[in-house]
XYZ file of C-alpha atoms in Angstrom:
126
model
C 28.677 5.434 14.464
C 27.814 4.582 18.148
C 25.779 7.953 18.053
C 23.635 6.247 15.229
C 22.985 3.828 17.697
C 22.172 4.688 20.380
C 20.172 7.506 18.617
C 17.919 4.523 16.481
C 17.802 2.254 19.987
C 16.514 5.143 21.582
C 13.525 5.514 18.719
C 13.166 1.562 18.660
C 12.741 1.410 22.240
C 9.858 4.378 22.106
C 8.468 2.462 19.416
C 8.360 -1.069 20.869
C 7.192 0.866 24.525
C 4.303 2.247 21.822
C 2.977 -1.296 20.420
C 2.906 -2.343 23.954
C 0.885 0.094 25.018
C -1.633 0.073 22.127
C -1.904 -3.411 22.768
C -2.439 -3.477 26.220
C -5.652 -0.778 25.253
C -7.075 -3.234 22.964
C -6.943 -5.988 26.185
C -8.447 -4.123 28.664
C -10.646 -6.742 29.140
C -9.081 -9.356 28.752
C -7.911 -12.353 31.099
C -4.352 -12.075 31.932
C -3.613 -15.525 30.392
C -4.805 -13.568 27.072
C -2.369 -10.227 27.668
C 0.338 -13.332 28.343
C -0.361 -14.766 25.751
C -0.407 -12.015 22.846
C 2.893 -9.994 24.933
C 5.438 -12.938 25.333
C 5.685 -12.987 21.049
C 6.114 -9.119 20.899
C 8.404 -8.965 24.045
C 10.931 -11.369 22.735
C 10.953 -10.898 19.574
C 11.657 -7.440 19.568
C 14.544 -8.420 22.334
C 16.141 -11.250 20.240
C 16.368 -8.753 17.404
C 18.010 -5.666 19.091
C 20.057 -7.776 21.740
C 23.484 -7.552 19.753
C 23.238 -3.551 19.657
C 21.160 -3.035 23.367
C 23.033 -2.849 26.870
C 21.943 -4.648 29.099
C 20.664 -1.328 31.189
C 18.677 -0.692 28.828
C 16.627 -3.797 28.825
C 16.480 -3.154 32.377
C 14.640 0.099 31.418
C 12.330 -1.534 29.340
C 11.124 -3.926 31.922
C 10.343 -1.003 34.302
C 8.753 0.452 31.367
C 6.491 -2.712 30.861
C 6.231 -2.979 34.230
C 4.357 -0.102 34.397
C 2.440 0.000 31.913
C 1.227 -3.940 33.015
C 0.249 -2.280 36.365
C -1.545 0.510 34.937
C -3.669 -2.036 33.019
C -4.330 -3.990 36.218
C -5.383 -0.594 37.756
C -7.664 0.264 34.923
C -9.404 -3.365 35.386
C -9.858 -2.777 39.064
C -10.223 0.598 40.020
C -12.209 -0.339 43.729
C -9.333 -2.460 44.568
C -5.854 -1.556 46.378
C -2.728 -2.105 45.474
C -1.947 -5.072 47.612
C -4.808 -6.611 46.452
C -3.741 -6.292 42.663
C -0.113 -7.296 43.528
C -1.508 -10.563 44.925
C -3.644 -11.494 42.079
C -1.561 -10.444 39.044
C 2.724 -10.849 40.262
C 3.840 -13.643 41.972
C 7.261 -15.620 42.932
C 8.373 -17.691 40.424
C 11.401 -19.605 41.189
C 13.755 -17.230 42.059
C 12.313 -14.444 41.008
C 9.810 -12.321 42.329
C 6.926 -10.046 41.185
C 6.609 -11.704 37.848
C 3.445 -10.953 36.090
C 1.992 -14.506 35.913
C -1.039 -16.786 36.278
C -2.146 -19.322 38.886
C -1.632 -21.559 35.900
C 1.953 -20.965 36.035
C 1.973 -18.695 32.772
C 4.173 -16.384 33.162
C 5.007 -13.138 31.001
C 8.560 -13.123 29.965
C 9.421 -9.362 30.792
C 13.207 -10.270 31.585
C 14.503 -8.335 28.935
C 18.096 -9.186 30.446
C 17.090 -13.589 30.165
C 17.737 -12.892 26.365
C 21.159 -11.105 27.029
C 22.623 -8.580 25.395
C 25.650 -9.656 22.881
C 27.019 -6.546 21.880
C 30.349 -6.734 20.524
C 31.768 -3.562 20.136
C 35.502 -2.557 18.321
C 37.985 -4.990 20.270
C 41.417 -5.100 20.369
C 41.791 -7.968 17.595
């Protein structure tokens, strides 16, 4: 049974990583507040849903996965510009965290898989 698992995780996580990225194609030009705003549904949603059957590992993969693929749009938007230069603009500090993909505004995008945690209960003892 855990090989079912982790075998359908594996496929929902390529799926999810998938809708991400098509989405992030379709805002190419849009504000950041926008990509915020149409991610933070997706992003935890799909996290609420699968964190009874997800370690928490792997929703540390998928925030280096969205990680990415957030910098790669940044990239796309401003290809004359280093990568200090995007760093400042798009990830900040926020509380105690840093490089979190926010706005000025204080909008943030909720990529902390592991802030919905993971509630797997696997066979126990009782």
């Amino acid at each position: 049974m855990t090989t079912s698992i982790r075998k359908s995780c594996k496929e929902a996580i390529k799926r999810h990583t998938a809708v991400l990225r098509e989405k992030l194609i379709q805002l190419r030009s849009a504000s950041q507040a926008e990509v915020i705003k149409m991610l933070n549904p997706i992003i935890w949603g799909w996290a609420a849903y699968y964190r009874t059957v997800i370690s928490s590992q792997t929703f540390a993969h998928c925030d280096r996965i969205i990680w990415h693929q957030l910098w790669s749009w940044a990239r796309k938007r401003h290809r004359n510009k280093g990568n200090q230069w995007i760093a400042q603009r798009y990830w900040h500090s926020v509380e105690h965290r840093n490089w979190v993909f926010s706005t000025p505004e204080k909008a943030q995008l909720r990529t902390q898989y592991h802030e919905n945690p993971a509630t797997y209960q696997g066979k126990g003892n009782s």
